[in-house]
Short mmCIF file of C-alpha atoms in Angstrom, two decimals:
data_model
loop_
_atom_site.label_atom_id
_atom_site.label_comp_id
_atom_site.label_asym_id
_atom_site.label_seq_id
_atom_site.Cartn_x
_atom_site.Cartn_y
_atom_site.Cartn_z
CA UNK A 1 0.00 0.00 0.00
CA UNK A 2 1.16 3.44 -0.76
CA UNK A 3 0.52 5.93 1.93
CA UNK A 4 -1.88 8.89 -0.04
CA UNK A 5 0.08 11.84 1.31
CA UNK A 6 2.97 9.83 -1.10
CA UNK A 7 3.32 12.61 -4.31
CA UNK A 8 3.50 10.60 -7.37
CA UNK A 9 7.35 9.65 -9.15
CA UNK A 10 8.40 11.97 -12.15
CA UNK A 11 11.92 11.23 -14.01
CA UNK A 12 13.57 14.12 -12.27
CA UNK A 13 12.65 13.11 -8.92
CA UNK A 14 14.65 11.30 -6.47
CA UNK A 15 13.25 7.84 -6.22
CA UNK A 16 13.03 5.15 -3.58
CA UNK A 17 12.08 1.34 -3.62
CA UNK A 18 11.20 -0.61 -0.73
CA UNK A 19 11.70 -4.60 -2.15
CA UNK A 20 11.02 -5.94 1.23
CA UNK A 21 12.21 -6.42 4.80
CA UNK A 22 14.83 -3.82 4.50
CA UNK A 23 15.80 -3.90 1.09
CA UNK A 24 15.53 -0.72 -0.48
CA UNK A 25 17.08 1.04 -3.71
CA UNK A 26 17.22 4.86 -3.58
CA UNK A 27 18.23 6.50 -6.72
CA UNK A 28 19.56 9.96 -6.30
CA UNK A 29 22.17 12.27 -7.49
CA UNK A 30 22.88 9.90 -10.73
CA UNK A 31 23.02 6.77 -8.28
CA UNK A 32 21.28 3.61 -8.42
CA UNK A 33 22.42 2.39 -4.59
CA UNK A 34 20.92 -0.86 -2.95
CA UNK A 35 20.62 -1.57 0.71
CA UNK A 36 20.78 -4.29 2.88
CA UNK A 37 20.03 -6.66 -0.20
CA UNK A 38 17.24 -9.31 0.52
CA UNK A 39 16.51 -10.40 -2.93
CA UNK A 40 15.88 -14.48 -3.07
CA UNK A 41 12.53 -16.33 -2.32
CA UNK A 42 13.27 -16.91 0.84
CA UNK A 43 15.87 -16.15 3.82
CA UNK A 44 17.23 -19.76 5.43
CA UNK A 45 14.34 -21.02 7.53
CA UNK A 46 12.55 -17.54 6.78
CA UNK A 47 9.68 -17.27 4.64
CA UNK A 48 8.90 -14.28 2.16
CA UNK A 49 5.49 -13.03 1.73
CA UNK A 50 4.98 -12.76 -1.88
CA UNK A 51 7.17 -12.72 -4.58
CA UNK A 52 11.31 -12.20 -4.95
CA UNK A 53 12.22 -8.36 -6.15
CA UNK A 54 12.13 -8.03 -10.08
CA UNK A 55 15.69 -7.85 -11.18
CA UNK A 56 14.86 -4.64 -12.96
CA UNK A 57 14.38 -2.99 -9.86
CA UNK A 58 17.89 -3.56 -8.32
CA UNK A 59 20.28 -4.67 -10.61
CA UNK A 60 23.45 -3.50 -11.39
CA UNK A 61 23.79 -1.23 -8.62
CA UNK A 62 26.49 1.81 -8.08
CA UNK A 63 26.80 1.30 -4.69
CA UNK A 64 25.47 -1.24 -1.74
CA UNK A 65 24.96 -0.24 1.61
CA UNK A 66 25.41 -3.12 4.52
CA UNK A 67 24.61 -1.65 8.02
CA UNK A 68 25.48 -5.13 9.79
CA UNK A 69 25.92 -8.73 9.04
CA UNK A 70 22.62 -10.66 10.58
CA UNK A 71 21.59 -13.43 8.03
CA UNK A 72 18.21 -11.22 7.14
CA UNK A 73 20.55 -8.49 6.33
CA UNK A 74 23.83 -9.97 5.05
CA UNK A 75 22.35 -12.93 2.72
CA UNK A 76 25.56 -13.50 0.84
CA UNK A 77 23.56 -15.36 -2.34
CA UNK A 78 21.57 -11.90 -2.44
CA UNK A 79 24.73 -9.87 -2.48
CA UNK A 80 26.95 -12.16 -5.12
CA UNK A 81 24.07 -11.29 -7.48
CA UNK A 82 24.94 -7.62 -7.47
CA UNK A 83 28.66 -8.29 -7.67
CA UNK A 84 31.13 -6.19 -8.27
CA UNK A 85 29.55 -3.53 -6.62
CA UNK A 86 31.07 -2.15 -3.62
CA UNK A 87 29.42 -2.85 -0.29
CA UNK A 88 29.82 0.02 1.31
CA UNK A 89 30.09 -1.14 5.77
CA UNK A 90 32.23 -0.68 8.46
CA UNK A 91 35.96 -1.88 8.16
CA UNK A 92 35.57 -5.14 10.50
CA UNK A 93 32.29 -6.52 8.01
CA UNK A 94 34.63 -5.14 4.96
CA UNK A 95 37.31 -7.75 5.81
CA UNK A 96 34.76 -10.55 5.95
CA UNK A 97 33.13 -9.93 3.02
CA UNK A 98 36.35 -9.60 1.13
CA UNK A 99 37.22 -12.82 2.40
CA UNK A 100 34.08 -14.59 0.32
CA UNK A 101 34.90 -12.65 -2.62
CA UNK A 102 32.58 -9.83 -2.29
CA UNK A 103 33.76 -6.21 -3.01
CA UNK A 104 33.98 -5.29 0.69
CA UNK A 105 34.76 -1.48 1.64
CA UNK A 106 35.38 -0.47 5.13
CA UNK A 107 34.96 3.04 5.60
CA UNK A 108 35.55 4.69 9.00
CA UNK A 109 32.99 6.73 10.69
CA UNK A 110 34.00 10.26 9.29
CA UNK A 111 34.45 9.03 5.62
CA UNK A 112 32.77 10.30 3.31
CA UNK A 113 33.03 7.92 0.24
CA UNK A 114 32.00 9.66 -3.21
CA UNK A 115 30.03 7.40 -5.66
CA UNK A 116 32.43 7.05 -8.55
CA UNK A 117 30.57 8.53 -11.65
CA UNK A 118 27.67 10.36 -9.91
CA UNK A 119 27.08 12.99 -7.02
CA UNK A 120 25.78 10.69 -4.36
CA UNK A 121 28.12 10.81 -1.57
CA UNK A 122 28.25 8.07 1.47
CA UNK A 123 29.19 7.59 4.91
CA UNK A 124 28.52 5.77 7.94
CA UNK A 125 26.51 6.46 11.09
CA UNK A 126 26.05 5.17 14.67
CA UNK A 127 23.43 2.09 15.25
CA UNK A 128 23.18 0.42 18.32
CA UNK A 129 21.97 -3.32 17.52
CA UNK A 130 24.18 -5.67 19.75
CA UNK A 131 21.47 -7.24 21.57
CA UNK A 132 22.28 -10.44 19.77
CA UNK A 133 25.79 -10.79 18.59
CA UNK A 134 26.67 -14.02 16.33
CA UNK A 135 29.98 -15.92 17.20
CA UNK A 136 30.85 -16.65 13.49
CA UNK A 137 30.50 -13.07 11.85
CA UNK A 138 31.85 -9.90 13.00
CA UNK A 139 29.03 -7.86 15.06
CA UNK A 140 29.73 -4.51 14.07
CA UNK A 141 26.38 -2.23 13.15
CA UNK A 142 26.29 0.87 10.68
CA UNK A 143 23.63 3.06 9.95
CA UNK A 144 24.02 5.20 6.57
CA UNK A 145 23.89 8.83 5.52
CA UNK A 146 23.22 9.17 1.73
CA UNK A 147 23.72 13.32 0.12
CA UNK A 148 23.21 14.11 -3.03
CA UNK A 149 22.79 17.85 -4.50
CA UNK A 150 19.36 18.66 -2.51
CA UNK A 151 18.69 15.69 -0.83
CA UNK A 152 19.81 13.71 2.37
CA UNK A 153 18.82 10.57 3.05
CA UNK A 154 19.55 8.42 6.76
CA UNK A 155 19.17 4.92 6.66
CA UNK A 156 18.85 3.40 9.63
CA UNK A 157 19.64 -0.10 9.78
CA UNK A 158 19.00 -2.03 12.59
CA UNK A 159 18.91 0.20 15.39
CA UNK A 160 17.49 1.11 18.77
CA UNK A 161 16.94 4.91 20.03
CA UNK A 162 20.63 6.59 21.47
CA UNK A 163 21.54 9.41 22.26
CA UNK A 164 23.02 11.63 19.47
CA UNK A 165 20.67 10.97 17.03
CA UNK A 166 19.76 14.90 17.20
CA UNK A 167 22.95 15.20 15.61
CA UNK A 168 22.46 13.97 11.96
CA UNK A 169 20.82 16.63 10.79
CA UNK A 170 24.41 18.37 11.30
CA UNK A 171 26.05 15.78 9.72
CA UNK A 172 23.78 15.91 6.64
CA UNK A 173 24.42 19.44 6.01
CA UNK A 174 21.51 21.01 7.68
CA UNK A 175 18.16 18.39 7.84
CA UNK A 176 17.06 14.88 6.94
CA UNK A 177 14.99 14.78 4.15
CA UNK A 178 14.24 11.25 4.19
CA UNK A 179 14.43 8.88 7.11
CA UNK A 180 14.60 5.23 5.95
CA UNK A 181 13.65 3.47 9.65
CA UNK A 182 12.80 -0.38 10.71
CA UNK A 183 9.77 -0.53 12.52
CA UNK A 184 9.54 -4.18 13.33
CA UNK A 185 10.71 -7.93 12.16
CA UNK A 186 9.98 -10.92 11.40
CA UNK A 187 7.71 -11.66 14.08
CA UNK A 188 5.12 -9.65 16.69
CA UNK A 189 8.03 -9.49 19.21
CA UNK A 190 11.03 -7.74 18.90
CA UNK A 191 14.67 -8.17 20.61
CA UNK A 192 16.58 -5.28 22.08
CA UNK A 193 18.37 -3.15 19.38
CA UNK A 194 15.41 -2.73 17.41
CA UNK A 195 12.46 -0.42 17.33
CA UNK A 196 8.41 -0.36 17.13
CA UNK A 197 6.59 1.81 15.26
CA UNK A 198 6.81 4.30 18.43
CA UNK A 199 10.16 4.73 18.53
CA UNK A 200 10.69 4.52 15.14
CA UNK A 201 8.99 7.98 14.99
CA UNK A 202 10.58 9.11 17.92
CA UNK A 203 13.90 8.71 15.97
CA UNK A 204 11.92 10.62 13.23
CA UNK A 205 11.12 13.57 15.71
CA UNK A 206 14.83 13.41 17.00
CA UNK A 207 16.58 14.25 13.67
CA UNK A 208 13.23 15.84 12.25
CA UNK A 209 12.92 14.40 8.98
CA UNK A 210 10.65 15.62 6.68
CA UNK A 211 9.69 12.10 5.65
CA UNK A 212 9.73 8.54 6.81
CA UNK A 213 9.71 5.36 4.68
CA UNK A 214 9.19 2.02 7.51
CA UNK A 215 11.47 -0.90 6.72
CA UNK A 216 12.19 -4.22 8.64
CA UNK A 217 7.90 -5.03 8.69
CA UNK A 218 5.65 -6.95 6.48
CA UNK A 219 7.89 -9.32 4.86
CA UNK A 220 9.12 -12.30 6.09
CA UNK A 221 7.61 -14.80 8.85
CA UNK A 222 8.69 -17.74 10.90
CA UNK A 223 7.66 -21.38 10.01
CA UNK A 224 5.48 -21.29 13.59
CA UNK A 225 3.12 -17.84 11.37
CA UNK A 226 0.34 -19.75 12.50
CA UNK A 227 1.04 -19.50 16.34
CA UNK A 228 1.39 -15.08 15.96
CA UNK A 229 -1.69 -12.88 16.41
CA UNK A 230 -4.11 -12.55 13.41
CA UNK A 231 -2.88 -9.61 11.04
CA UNK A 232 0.18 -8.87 12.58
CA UNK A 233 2.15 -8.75 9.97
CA UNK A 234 -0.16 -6.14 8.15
CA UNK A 235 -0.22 -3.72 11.33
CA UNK A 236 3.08 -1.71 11.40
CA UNK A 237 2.43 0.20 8.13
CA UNK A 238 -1.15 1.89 9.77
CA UNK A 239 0.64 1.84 13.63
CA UNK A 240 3.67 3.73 12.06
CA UNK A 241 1.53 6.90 10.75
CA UNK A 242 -0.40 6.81 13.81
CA UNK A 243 2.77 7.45 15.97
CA UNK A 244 4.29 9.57 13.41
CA UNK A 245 0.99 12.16 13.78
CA UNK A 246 1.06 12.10 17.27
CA UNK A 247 5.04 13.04 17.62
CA UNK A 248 6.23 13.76 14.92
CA UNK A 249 3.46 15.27 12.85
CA UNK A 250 5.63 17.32 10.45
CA UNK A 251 7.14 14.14 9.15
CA UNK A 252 5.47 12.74 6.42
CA UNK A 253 4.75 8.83 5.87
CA UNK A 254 5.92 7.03 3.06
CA UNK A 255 4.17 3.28 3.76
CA UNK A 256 5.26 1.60 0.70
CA UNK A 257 4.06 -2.02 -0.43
CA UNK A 258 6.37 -4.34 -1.80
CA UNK A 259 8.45 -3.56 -4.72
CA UNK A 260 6.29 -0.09 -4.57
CA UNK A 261 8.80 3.36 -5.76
CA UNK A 262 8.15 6.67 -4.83
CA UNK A 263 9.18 9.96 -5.28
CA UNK A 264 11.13 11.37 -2.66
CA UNK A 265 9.93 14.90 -1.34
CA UNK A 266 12.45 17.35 -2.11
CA UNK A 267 12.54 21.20 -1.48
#
């Protein structure tokens, strides 16, 4: 579903994509640049609801942004297929993806990595998702801070509220367009390091985007579905908006439905 307030996509609008879970491709400042990819039938013992992304909507990538390496976010089948492109993560993930023959690149937290051949420019932010660290990957967490000429986009990864969000307006250059923000997972309870659809637009209120697209919701489901409340699965879309108009009611919601693009609100 495609939230109404959502103004329609034009060819020289900034665009965004949500394929799912939180898979999205944002195409700004000459960029096509994929996130987190997801882009299979399934995830391991994970089920997806509906169909895989079409190709057309996420191939051949300039860029591929990695905030950590949990399998629903690090799938390395769903990453070979957009090889060579550089996966764009903190140094420690870098290593370990290089290691598997993936175009790792580690860039430290006041990098700013230019998109070769376009005017997107990259670098990494704080995310605070160690709740539940694996003992065969590295555990380090990145959210992401996409510019391009009129335009900044944060990408949240898999994060809970901290303090010092306030400050990403600052680092954007002066506000946060676009707030790209997980508002759930694959189940009706969530772990620490992760937010609701509460919080979620508490972090939107915090660095007072203009806009919020919800990630991490809707997609995939444990084997055990049938044991989870009715509908639960459909709720965080509707819940998000809710909380977004009663604290953040500046910020405008961008519920996407699967493989759904959008134009991105620009000034």
């Amino acid at each position: 579903m495609l939230d109404e307030m959502v103004p329609p996509a034009d060819a020289d609008s900034p665009l965004i994509s949500w394929l799912g879970h939180s898979t999205v491709v944002l195409e700004a400042g000459g960029a096509r640049i994929l996130t987190d990819p997801l882009l299979l039938r399934h995830n391991g013992p994970l089920r997806r609801r509906g169909s895989r992304p079409s190709s057309i909507l996420w191939e051949e990538p300039d860029a591929v942004l990695l905030s950590h390496l949990h399998h629903d976010h690090a799938e390395l089948r769903s990453l070979r297929l957009v090889a060579p492109a550089p996966v764009l993560t903190a140094p420690a993930n870098a290593v370990w993806l290089r290691a598997r023959g993936l175009n790792g690149t580690g860039l430290e937290p006041e990098q700013a990595h230019d998109v070769p051949g376009t005017k997107a420019q990259v670098r990494l932010v704080r995310a605070e998702h160690g709740h539940r660290p694996m003992p065969h990957r590295p555990n380090a967490v990145n959210g992401h801070l996409v510019t391009a000429p009129g335009l900044s986009v944060w990408l949240a990864g898999d994060t809970s509220l901290y303090d010092g969000m306030e400050r990403l307006p600052e680092l954007a250059g002066g506000r946060i367009d676009l707030a790209v923000v997980p508002i759930g997972g694959w189940g009706p309870r969530l772990s620490g390091g992760h937010m609701d659809p509460e919080q979620a637009a508490q972090a939107c209120a915090r660095v007072g985007a203009r806009a919020a697209v919800p990630v991490h919701w809707g997609t995939l489901r444990a084997p055990v579905v049938g044991r989870f409340p009715r509908g639960w699965m459909d709720a965080g879309g509707p819940d998000f908006v809710r909380a977004l108009e009663r604290v953040a009611p500046d910020c405008r919601p961008m519920v996407l439905g699967l493989g759904e693009q959008a134009g991105i609100p620009v000034l």
